[in-house]
XYZ file of C-alpha atoms in Angstrom:
638
model
C 25.124 -55.280 -54.025
C 25.388 -52.260 -51.922
C 23.372 -48.777 -51.371
C 25.773 -45.873 -51.788
C 23.413 -42.794 -51.116
C 20.345 -44.203 -52.206
C 21.885 -45.918 -55.419
C 22.681 -49.042 -56.246
C 26.842 -49.863 -56.343
C 27.802 -52.770 -57.063
C 30.007 -55.099 -55.390
C 33.674 -55.860 -56.815
C 33.138 -57.751 -59.627
C 29.425 -57.129 -59.790
C 26.815 -56.314 -63.272
C 26.995 -52.692 -63.790
C 24.084 -50.900 -64.068
C 24.029 -49.801 -67.265
C 24.710 -53.274 -68.667
C 21.528 -54.805 -66.738
C 19.484 -51.963 -68.527
C 20.338 -51.882 -72.129
C 18.312 -54.437 -73.501
C 15.276 -51.440 -72.689
C 16.465 -49.371 -75.565
C 16.055 -51.513 -78.165
C 12.834 -50.726 -78.477
C 12.647 -47.263 -76.527
C 9.706 -45.948 -78.173
C 12.128 -43.113 -79.131
C 13.888 -45.242 -80.887
C 14.691 -44.171 -85.039
C 12.696 -46.411 -86.996
C 13.113 -44.370 -90.760
C 15.966 -42.411 -92.365
C 15.117 -38.668 -91.749
C 15.588 -35.823 -94.277
C 15.214 -32.557 -92.494
C 13.646 -33.840 -90.081
C 11.512 -35.103 -92.522
C 10.691 -39.332 -92.710
C 11.870 -40.765 -95.952
C 12.729 -44.076 -97.901
C 16.289 -45.563 -97.552
C 16.617 -44.684 -101.269
C 15.898 -41.072 -100.865
C 17.752 -40.730 -98.343
C 20.989 -42.864 -99.851
C 20.564 -40.851 -102.958
C 20.299 -37.376 -101.420
C 23.346 -37.795 -99.502
C 25.292 -39.517 -102.011
C 23.963 -36.826 -104.805
C 25.824 -34.042 -102.537
C 28.481 -35.876 -101.880
C 29.911 -35.505 -105.265
C 29.532 -31.609 -105.408
C 31.956 -31.783 -103.442
C 36.263 -31.774 -103.412
C 37.271 -35.628 -101.913
C 39.095 -33.695 -98.996
C 35.657 -31.283 -98.436
C 34.465 -34.578 -96.704
C 35.374 -36.453 -94.046
C 33.918 -38.753 -92.002
C 33.559 -39.200 -87.198
C 33.296 -42.924 -86.710
C 33.566 -44.472 -83.079
C 34.750 -46.239 -80.391
C 32.020 -48.599 -80.054
C 31.302 -49.778 -83.816
C 32.289 -53.083 -84.555
C 35.929 -54.307 -86.184
C 34.260 -54.789 -88.992
C 32.185 -51.290 -89.302
C 35.295 -49.713 -88.370
C 37.354 -51.775 -90.938
C 35.022 -50.742 -93.695
C 34.113 -47.642 -92.276
C 38.130 -46.746 -93.248
C 38.022 -48.031 -96.307
C 35.137 -46.427 -97.756
C 36.105 -43.304 -96.954
C 39.719 -43.555 -98.887
C 38.591 -45.187 -101.666
C 34.417 -44.518 -101.894
C 34.702 -41.482 -101.185
C 38.839 -41.019 -101.882
C 39.305 -38.879 -98.443
C 41.973 -37.930 -96.238
C 39.489 -36.408 -93.424
C 39.379 -39.117 -91.379
C 39.389 -39.954 -86.995
C 37.408 -41.211 -84.768
C 35.654 -40.496 -80.995
C 38.928 -43.097 -79.919
C 41.558 -40.020 -80.256
C 39.244 -38.394 -77.578
C 39.313 -42.189 -75.289
C 43.227 -43.644 -75.296
C 45.170 -42.185 -77.522
C 47.939 -41.043 -75.297
C 48.198 -44.371 -74.082
C 48.036 -45.797 -77.593
C 50.871 -43.944 -77.932
C 53.415 -44.069 -75.195
C 53.369 -47.892 -75.573
C 54.217 -48.290 -79.302
C 57.447 -46.000 -77.735
C 57.715 -48.355 -75.227
C 57.723 -51.681 -76.350
C 57.058 -51.067 -80.107
C 53.423 -52.606 -79.711
C 50.418 -50.792 -78.197
C 47.914 -53.734 -76.482
C 46.024 -52.155 -73.523
C 46.446 -54.392 -71.868
C 49.439 -57.598 -73.519
C 48.322 -59.848 -70.284
C 45.094 -61.586 -70.388
C 43.168 -60.428 -67.088
C 43.218 -63.547 -65.204
C 46.252 -62.681 -64.591
C 45.568 -59.322 -62.511
C 43.806 -62.649 -59.603
C 47.387 -63.721 -58.661
C 48.818 -59.702 -58.360
C 50.304 -58.772 -55.106
C 49.369 -55.221 -56.142
C 47.538 -52.733 -58.652
C 47.787 -49.756 -58.967
C 45.602 -47.762 -60.922
C 46.557 -44.647 -62.044
C 43.589 -42.653 -63.391
C 40.870 -45.175 -63.558
C 38.142 -45.689 -61.161
C 36.343 -49.196 -62.740
C 34.336 -49.284 -59.847
C 32.509 -47.330 -62.099
C 33.124 -47.155 -64.541
C 32.744 -51.544 -65.848
C 32.185 -53.513 -62.789
C 32.551 -56.981 -62.918
C 36.519 -55.756 -63.785
C 36.659 -55.223 -59.973
C 36.059 -59.276 -59.874
C 39.740 -59.448 -61.174
C 41.458 -57.059 -58.399
C 39.700 -58.861 -55.431
C 43.251 -60.563 -54.108
C 45.181 -57.314 -54.569
C 46.214 -54.393 -52.921
C 44.752 -51.729 -54.700
C 47.564 -47.791 -55.172
C 45.159 -45.471 -56.348
C 45.442 -42.049 -58.273
C 43.062 -40.106 -58.216
C 42.097 -35.856 -57.420
C 38.746 -37.369 -56.259
C 37.834 -40.321 -53.454
C 36.016 -42.056 -56.026
C 34.241 -45.905 -55.566
C 37.210 -47.285 -56.429
C 39.346 -44.925 -54.361
C 36.906 -46.179 -51.753
C 38.664 -49.837 -52.104
C 42.018 -49.015 -52.072
C 44.338 -49.361 -49.448
C 46.494 -46.648 -50.449
C 44.751 -43.271 -52.024
C 47.040 -40.653 -54.064
C 44.915 -37.866 -54.118
C 47.462 -35.630 -55.989
C 46.553 -32.564 -57.744
C 44.449 -32.273 -60.535
C 47.420 -31.599 -64.230
C 50.307 -33.690 -61.338
C 49.597 -37.263 -62.375
C 53.302 -37.096 -63.934
C 54.880 -34.748 -61.311
C 54.096 -37.804 -58.388
C 55.232 -41.087 -61.375
C 58.858 -39.050 -60.923
C 58.627 -38.537 -58.209
C 57.417 -42.408 -57.259
C 60.436 -43.366 -59.970
C 62.592 -40.653 -57.413
C 62.390 -42.727 -54.610
C 62.412 -46.723 -56.390
C 65.769 -45.739 -56.512
C 66.645 -44.052 -53.835
C 64.846 -46.722 -52.132
C 66.910 -49.375 -53.987
C 63.222 -51.227 -55.504
C 64.759 -51.037 -58.706
C 65.145 -53.955 -60.712
C 68.991 -53.697 -62.059
C 69.106 -57.023 -63.866
C 66.021 -56.212 -66.030
C 66.993 -52.602 -66.583
C 70.482 -53.833 -68.329
C 68.973 -56.463 -70.060
C 65.785 -55.458 -71.496
C 65.035 -51.691 -71.590
C 67.897 -49.130 -72.377
C 67.044 -45.444 -72.209
C 67.383 -45.584 -68.274
C 70.002 -43.340 -67.259
C 68.186 -40.761 -69.724
C 65.195 -41.079 -67.499
C 66.373 -41.341 -64.161
C 68.486 -37.132 -65.724
C 65.152 -36.033 -65.021
C 63.565 -37.926 -61.864
C 66.729 -37.649 -59.360
C 65.367 -33.713 -59.503
C 61.777 -34.923 -58.372
C 63.100 -36.183 -54.871
C 59.997 -37.069 -52.642
C 59.604 -33.509 -50.840
C 59.545 -31.515 -54.318
C 57.567 -34.058 -55.652
C 54.946 -33.624 -52.307
C 54.520 -29.687 -52.485
C 53.953 -30.447 -56.903
C 51.319 -33.193 -56.466
C 49.845 -32.206 -52.209
C 51.121 -36.364 -52.070
C 53.217 -36.868 -48.863
C 56.637 -37.952 -48.655
C 55.714 -40.900 -46.830
C 53.187 -42.328 -48.909
C 55.149 -41.799 -52.047
C 57.557 -44.405 -50.243
C 54.934 -46.935 -49.478
C 53.802 -47.349 -52.793
C 56.536 -47.587 -54.025
C 57.685 -50.530 -51.443
C 53.460 -51.565 -52.054
C 54.372 -52.211 -55.774
C 57.650 -54.304 -55.215
C 56.812 -58.103 -56.363
C 54.019 -59.476 -58.645
C 52.655 -56.282 -59.475
C 50.495 -54.231 -62.217
C 50.291 -50.887 -63.411
C 47.146 -49.723 -64.484
C 46.829 -46.676 -66.720
C 42.670 -44.783 -67.253
C 41.583 -41.857 -68.815
C 42.964 -39.545 -65.845
C 46.054 -39.857 -66.549
C 45.625 -39.779 -71.022
C 43.248 -37.065 -71.353
C 45.661 -34.120 -71.549
C 48.084 -32.610 -73.115
C 51.039 -34.206 -71.749
C 48.662 -37.155 -71.931
C 51.024 -39.570 -73.445
C 53.874 -38.359 -71.304
C 52.120 -38.757 -68.415
C 51.960 -42.401 -69.298
C 55.357 -42.896 -70.474
C 55.926 -41.647 -67.106
C 54.088 -44.820 -65.465
C 55.394 -46.738 -68.058
C 58.852 -45.546 -66.869
C 58.088 -46.177 -63.144
C 56.654 -50.181 -64.558
C 60.351 -50.986 -66.428
C 62.282 -49.847 -63.128
C 60.377 -52.273 -61.449
C 60.883 -55.166 -63.820
C 56.964 -55.042 -64.740
C 56.673 -55.625 -68.294
C 56.612 -58.752 -69.638
C 56.543 -61.456 -67.448
C 53.989 -63.416 -66.358
C 52.661 -62.464 -63.282
C 53.401 -58.616 -63.369
C 53.217 -55.975 -66.423
C 51.686 -53.040 -67.291
C 48.652 -52.508 -69.119
C 45.637 -49.555 -69.945
C 42.286 -50.289 -69.510
C 40.047 -49.182 -72.901
C 37.314 -46.954 -72.401
C 35.006 -47.874 -74.864
C 33.417 -51.514 -76.182
C 35.614 -51.725 -78.723
C 38.124 -49.570 -78.245
C 41.295 -51.549 -78.769
C 39.192 -53.543 -82.103
C 38.100 -49.387 -82.508
C 41.948 -48.735 -83.068
C 42.932 -51.177 -85.114
C 41.559 -51.257 -88.792
C 41.430 -48.210 -89.872
C 38.902 -45.025 -88.607
C 42.154 -43.905 -87.157
C 43.746 -40.659 -89.467
C 46.872 -42.412 -89.474
C 46.577 -45.849 -89.643
C 45.426 -48.818 -91.652
C 44.206 -51.882 -91.254
C 45.670 -54.592 -89.215
C 47.277 -51.206 -86.999
C 49.775 -50.396 -90.116
C 50.388 -46.764 -90.452
C 49.199 -45.035 -93.094
C 52.169 -43.167 -94.200
C 54.549 -46.842 -94.583
C 55.128 -47.344 -98.535
C 55.270 -51.994 -97.527
C 52.372 -51.291 -95.579
C 49.784 -49.112 -98.140
C 51.556 -51.760 -101.590
C 49.690 -54.332 -98.802
C 46.325 -52.954 -98.462
C 46.028 -51.499 -102.046
C 46.519 -55.297 -102.940
C 43.509 -56.506 -101.323
C 41.620 -53.423 -101.942
C 42.270 -53.520 -105.513
C 43.191 -49.985 -106.233
C 46.508 -48.146 -107.089
C 46.197 -45.301 -105.255
C 45.014 -44.157 -101.180
C 44.815 -40.515 -99.493
C 47.467 -39.908 -96.546
C 47.234 -38.838 -93.137
C 44.521 -36.189 -92.408
C 43.574 -35.113 -89.039
C 43.692 -35.956 -85.882
C 39.729 -35.876 -84.117
C 39.812 -32.603 -82.987
C 41.344 -30.826 -86.130
C 38.614 -32.678 -87.470
C 35.829 -31.528 -86.415
C 36.774 -27.618 -85.807
C 37.972 -27.592 -89.627
C 35.925 -25.069 -92.135
C 37.513 -25.835 -94.841
C 34.799 -28.801 -94.723
C 31.533 -29.140 -96.192
C 30.169 -32.638 -95.251
C 31.261 -34.316 -92.056
C 29.290 -38.494 -92.300
C 29.384 -39.090 -88.699
C 28.601 -43.345 -87.347
C 28.328 -43.811 -83.822
C 29.424 -41.036 -81.582
C 27.780 -38.115 -80.454
C 30.505 -34.783 -80.620
C 28.115 -32.015 -80.001
C 27.907 -32.846 -76.382
C 31.797 -35.801 -76.007
C 34.131 -32.814 -77.831
C 36.155 -30.012 -75.871
C 34.743 -27.115 -76.225
C 31.577 -28.474 -77.616
C 30.118 -24.702 -78.402
C 32.620 -24.019 -81.116
C 32.521 -28.076 -82.521
C 28.333 -27.449 -82.824
C 28.815 -24.429 -84.418
C 31.485 -25.589 -86.967
C 28.962 -29.226 -87.684
C 26.358 -26.092 -88.019
C 28.411 -24.603 -91.053
C 28.487 -27.746 -92.538
C 26.400 -27.908 -95.732
C 25.945 -31.563 -95.421
C 26.162 -33.080 -91.764
C 25.287 -37.278 -91.849
C 24.260 -38.897 -88.350
C 23.789 -43.015 -88.280
C 22.509 -43.556 -84.950
C 19.351 -44.997 -83.881
C 18.328 -42.670 -81.265
C 17.918 -38.516 -82.248
C 20.919 -37.615 -80.642
C 22.239 -34.594 -80.262
C 24.390 -34.598 -83.283
C 21.277 -36.473 -85.318
C 19.268 -33.078 -84.043
C 21.429 -31.592 -86.058
C 22.311 -33.714 -89.124
C 20.330 -33.005 -92.965
C 19.812 -36.559 -92.619
C 19.643 -39.839 -89.669
C 19.641 -43.198 -90.726
C 18.249 -45.125 -88.572
C 20.880 -47.881 -87.493
C 21.109 -51.547 -85.529
C 22.540 -52.120 -82.636
C 24.083 -54.979 -80.697
C 21.795 -57.355 -79.828
C 20.316 -57.247 -83.804
C 23.801 -57.474 -85.226
C 26.709 -60.133 -85.465
C 30.240 -59.240 -85.853
C 33.144 -58.897 -83.297
C 34.748 -57.093 -80.755
C 38.794 -56.877 -79.871
C 37.986 -56.313 -75.912
C 41.261 -54.228 -73.532
C 43.723 -57.622 -73.687
C 43.443 -57.427 -77.204
C 41.569 -60.669 -77.317
C 38.699 -61.033 -80.409
C 34.914 -62.040 -78.888
C 32.650 -62.824 -81.536
C 29.002 -61.155 -81.070
C 26.244 -62.896 -82.178
C 22.421 -62.080 -83.008
C 20.062 -61.810 -81.041
C 17.155 -60.509 -82.594
C 15.633 -59.076 -85.035
C 14.930 -55.009 -85.317
C 12.374 -53.053 -86.088
C 10.825 -53.012 -89.789
C 12.768 -50.229 -91.451
C 15.870 -49.931 -89.731
C 19.320 -51.564 -91.748
C 23.156 -52.290 -90.429
C 25.598 -49.677 -90.965
C 27.662 -52.566 -93.354
C 24.503 -51.838 -95.265
C 23.941 -48.172 -95.442
C 28.146 -47.783 -96.616
C 27.498 -50.380 -98.951
C 24.617 -48.632 -100.139
C 26.605 -44.953 -100.451
C 29.560 -46.642 -101.661
C 27.576 -47.923 -104.420
C 26.221 -44.477 -105.835
C 29.098 -42.976 -105.713
C 30.118 -45.940 -108.472
C 32.313 -48.166 -106.295
C 32.323 -51.882 -105.014
C 33.657 -54.226 -102.861
C 31.686 -53.059 -99.724
C 29.441 -56.491 -98.513
C 27.115 -55.352 -96.249
C 27.199 -59.206 -94.382
C 29.726 -59.325 -90.788
C 31.156 -62.558 -91.812
C 32.172 -61.399 -95.538
C 33.337 -57.826 -94.143
C 35.455 -59.823 -91.218
C 37.918 -63.007 -94.441
C 38.458 -59.133 -96.260
C 39.896 -57.975 -92.432
C 42.317 -61.362 -91.330
C 43.286 -60.453 -96.299
C 44.292 -56.854 -94.780
C 45.712 -57.421 -91.212
C 48.086 -59.996 -92.296
C 51.235 -59.617 -91.483
C 50.246 -56.318 -89.368
C 51.132 -55.714 -85.268
C 47.946 -56.862 -84.854
C 47.584 -59.532 -86.452
C 43.749 -60.923 -87.668
C 44.906 -63.836 -89.775
C 44.276 -66.565 -88.133
C 41.036 -66.162 -87.024
C 37.625 -67.418 -87.997
C 34.174 -67.111 -87.041
C 34.599 -70.675 -86.369
C 37.238 -71.113 -83.993
C 35.807 -68.537 -82.395
C 32.941 -70.790 -80.811
C 35.566 -72.074 -79.129
C 38.890 -70.955 -78.711
C 39.618 -67.050 -76.851
C 41.771 -65.855 -79.433
C 44.456 -62.784 -78.929
C 45.621 -60.913 -81.507
C 48.308 -61.759 -82.876
C 47.077 -65.219 -84.424
C 49.043 -65.083 -88.077
C 48.197 -68.756 -88.688
C 44.719 -70.519 -88.881
C 46.588 -73.630 -86.766
C 48.434 -70.788 -84.095
C 46.552 -70.703 -80.675
C 47.123 -66.776 -80.062
C 49.369 -64.849 -78.102
C 47.386 -64.076 -74.682
C 51.467 -62.658 -73.126
C 53.204 -60.683 -75.431
C 56.616 -59.109 -74.816
C 57.766 -62.834 -72.521
C 60.643 -63.668 -74.424
C 61.297 -59.920 -76.225
C 59.670 -56.580 -76.875
C 58.513 -55.631 -80.520
C 61.102 -52.725 -81.240
C 63.789 -53.981 -83.692
C 66.724 -54.673 -80.677
C 64.056 -56.576 -78.557
C 64.290 -53.390 -76.248
C 62.051 -51.523 -73.961
C 62.671 -48.076 -74.117
C 62.963 -45.478 -71.162
C 61.757 -42.018 -72.099
C 62.996 -38.999 -70.679
C 59.815 -36.891 -69.502
C 59.200 -34.235 -66.989
C 56.557 -32.225 -65.671
C 55.242 -29.399 -67.087
C 51.513 -28.846 -65.920
C 48.857 -27.992 -67.031
C 48.259 -25.805 -70.239
C 45.648 -23.681 -68.532
C 46.671 -23.281 -64.775
C 44.151 -21.623 -62.223
C 44.701 -18.309 -61.603
C 43.166 -15.033 -59.607
C 40.277 -15.144 -62.600
C 39.675 -18.838 -62.710
C 41.082 -19.986 -59.345
C 39.933 -23.530 -59.172
C 40.305 -26.467 -61.169
C 38.009 -28.637 -62.887
C 37.901 -31.875 -64.259
C 35.045 -34.156 -66.058
C 34.222 -38.221 -66.097
C 31.660 -40.564 -65.488
C 29.563 -41.519 -62.954
C 28.060 -45.803 -62.470
C 25.151 -44.567 -64.638
C 25.911 -43.316 -67.775
C 28.096 -43.647 -71.007
C 30.082 -40.929 -72.298
C 27.559 -38.199 -74.145
C 24.256 -40.493 -72.486
C 22.432 -40.277 -75.497
C 22.398 -44.212 -75.164
C 21.451 -43.867 -70.268
C 19.321 -41.117 -70.091
C 16.934 -42.685 -72.285
C 16.751 -45.541 -69.840
C 14.289 -45.020 -66.687
C 16.204 -46.067 -64.097
C 19.499 -44.565 -64.653
C 17.673 -41.338 -65.134
C 15.876 -41.670 -61.391
C 19.650 -42.912 -60.748
C 21.030 -39.646 -61.679
C 18.836 -36.936 -63.480
C 20.543 -33.848 -63.691
C 23.932 -32.444 -64.262
C 26.053 -32.072 -61.333
C 29.600 -30.463 -59.844
C 30.758 -31.920 -56.797
C 33.065 -29.490 -54.124
C 34.507 -29.528 -50.817
C 31.936 -27.853 -48.408
C 34.759 -25.594 -47.840
C 34.921 -24.122 -51.195
C 30.782 -23.855 -51.906
C 31.474 -21.570 -48.783
C 33.620 -19.623 -49.993
C 31.525 -19.401 -53.635
C 28.312 -18.483 -51.668
C 26.823 -21.304 -52.772
C 24.710 -24.254 -50.602
C 24.410 -27.998 -51.430
C 21.166 -29.100 -53.246
C 21.661 -25.400 -55.268
C 22.330 -24.573 -58.885
C 25.971 -23.425 -59.447
C 27.174 -21.376 -62.780
C 30.780 -23.585 -63.191
C 33.023 -20.885 -65.541
C 35.727 -21.080 -68.289
C 37.040 -19.192 -70.744
C 35.224 -21.108 -73.093
C 31.551 -21.678 -71.140
C 29.375 -21.224 -68.530
C 27.698 -25.078 -67.375
C 24.929 -24.875 -65.110
C 25.250 -27.169 -62.202
C 23.025 -29.009 -59.092
C 26.037 -27.944 -56.450
C 27.072 -31.524 -53.913
C 29.603 -31.045 -51.192
C 31.449 -33.894 -50.763
C 34.368 -33.971 -48.037
C 36.794 -35.692 -49.703
C 37.632 -33.406 -52.203
C 40.187 -31.307 -53.133
C 39.942 -27.396 -51.374
C 41.035 -26.053 -55.022
C 39.390 -28.836 -57.541
C 36.003 -29.723 -58.672
C 34.893 -32.012 -60.550
C 31.998 -32.737 -63.664
C 30.097 -35.152 -64.691
C 30.445 -34.897 -68.588
C 26.589 -37.068 -70.024
C 24.577 -34.533 -69.767
C 23.062 -32.027 -72.371
C 22.294 -27.721 -73.199
C 24.069 -26.165 -70.413
C 25.158 -28.957 -68.502
C 27.594 -29.806 -70.765
C 30.954 -30.697 -69.033
C 32.427 -29.859 -71.907
C 31.378 -26.213 -72.830
C 34.158 -25.756 -70.525
C 37.354 -28.157 -71.298
C 40.031 -26.868 -73.223
C 41.051 -27.887 -76.061
C 44.649 -28.317 -76.346
C 46.104 -31.376 -78.084
C 48.679 -33.334 -77.369
C 51.307 -32.884 -79.213
C 51.654 -36.540 -79.708
C 48.488 -37.918 -79.536
C 46.442 -35.780 -80.445
C 44.123 -36.160 -77.473
C 42.480 -33.038 -76.398
C 43.568 -32.104 -72.370
C 39.731 -33.240 -70.864
C 41.277 -33.834 -67.458
C 41.894 -30.572 -65.971
C 40.411 -26.731 -65.983
C 40.546 -23.088 -65.067
C 37.544 -22.157 -63.568
C 35.411 -20.052 -61.470
C 32.005 -20.618 -59.305
C 29.303 -18.571 -59.244
C 25.451 -18.406 -57.710
C 22.671 -19.186 -60.494
C-alpha cells in the first residue's frame, strides 16, 4: 500500500478500503432493527398488513418495484416474480439500468449474448496489452488490478485517475467524445494495416458498413474533436496488435449514446480479431456487487429469468409454466422513466437509494414524495428511506445465504456467517410476507429453495443455471451457461461461434454525435461524475464508516488551476457548480492534470452536495441509460 495526498491507497491487487471496513456496518448504531411506519417503530405484522392493505387500493400498474444490482440472484429472481405474479404489475426496473445497460445492449447486438466478460479474469494475466475505456479499477475495485500486472495499460479517461497513473499510455479525450476516439482508432487500425482480415472474413459480418463511417475519422480529424493526439492514436493501435483485451466501464457507457459508444469499442476489438479467442477479447467491467446476476433473472423491465426477453412468446410460456400462472404483464418502463412516472401511486424500493443516485435527483425526490405509498427495504436510513411511509429492516451480506454472479459469469456462493440483529428479516421473508397478505402463494423464504426454482426458470435460457447446485458450488467454479448437472460450465464463450443464429459477430455502424448537452456561453464547462476509492454508490453505507469519512468527508469538485482562477476560485474554497437542472455546493480541489474544459464531481454525497442534481437525464434510445458522464455547467463563488 501507499499514501496519496494523506490517504491510504492500495497497491496493485491490494485489498479495497471499502471491503476491509464493511464489517463495521453490521453492528453500526444506525442499523435499522425494527420496521418504521410514518417514522414510528411498529411490529413486522403491522407494517406488512399496512403495506398490503394500501397496495390493494391501487390498480396493478399503479404500483412499481425498484430493485438493485447488489441483490443476490435469489432476491432478484423472487422480486421479479413478486412484481409480475403477486402485484401483477409491469412496472419493475432496477438501478443496474444506470450501470451496465448500454454495454449489455451493445454486447447483444454484436455477439447475440451479453455476459460482462466472456472469459475468466485469470486470462488477463497473459495479455500483452489491456485497454480500459472509461474505467478506474484502482479506485472502484482494487483487487482487480492484480490481473493486469503483466500487461501494458492503455487508459482512456478525461481525468488522470490512479488507474491512468499506472498506464503505459493515457489517452485523455474531452468528455463525451469516446465514440469519436474509438472511430479514430478503427480508422488508424485499417490504415496502419493492423486488421485481422482472416478473422473479419471468417467470424464477422458488417465490417464494410462500419468502415464507411470510420473512414471519415482520420487521426488528425479525431484529434481536433477529442484532443487526443494523432501520434497517441497510432501508438495505441500498434500496442493492441497481439494478445490484447479491450474492456469498457461506466465512463464510456453512461451517455445518451452509450450503446453506440460500446459498439464502437467492440467494432475495434472485432477488427483486431480479439473476441472469441483464448488470450484476447472484449469485456465489460461490472459496477455493482451482483451487476451481472442482478440483470439476468427478472428485475429488469424487459426481462424474465434466464436472461429471457419478456416479449418472447416462448420465454413467457416457459416462465408461466414454472410459476404456475396463465398470464404475465408486458414490458414496463426503464428506471429513470419509472422513477418519474406521474401515473404511479405506490413504489417499493429494494437495495437502492435513487434520491441520491438517479439523474436530475431533485425531480426524482419530488416524484417519490408525491406518491401515495413509498416502501423501502434497507438496513440503514438512506435518503430514500427517510422519505418512505414504511421502512423494513433487512439482512446484509454476512447474515444470509445466497449466490452472486461476478463479472466473468461465475456463480459464487455467499454463506451466512452470523445471525442478524433481533427484529431484522431477509428480503425473501419480506417478499413472501407481502405476497401471502396479497393472497398469493409460491414465494419461499429459504435461499436454496428459491435457487432451485431459479434453476428451473433459467433452463434453456441464455444464462442457463439449471446445472448449478449449491452442492456443486462448494467445490467447483461454474460459469454460465451450465445446462445440466454433468456440464462443466462455460468459462470461455464464443470460442467456436458467436450466439447469433449464423455464428458470426456483427459490426454495428455507429457515428459520433457528441453530448446531448454541449457547453455554451452560459454553461461553458463540462462536468463528469464518478466514484472515489473510499465511497460506494450513493454513499448511504460508506458515509457511516469513520475511516472512510475521515479520508473523504465532504463533497468536492476537481478542476484545473487555470479553470479555478478564471472563476475567481482557490483550492479549499467552497464553490457552486451550476447546470440547467440544479446547483451543487462543493469544495474546490485544484488538480493540474485535469482538462481545463472539464470538472469532476463524485456522486456519493447527499443534500446540496448531490452531483446528480446536475446530471442530464437524456436517455440512450436503446439501453435507456441516462447521460451521467457529461453535462454543461458553470462555476460560481459560494
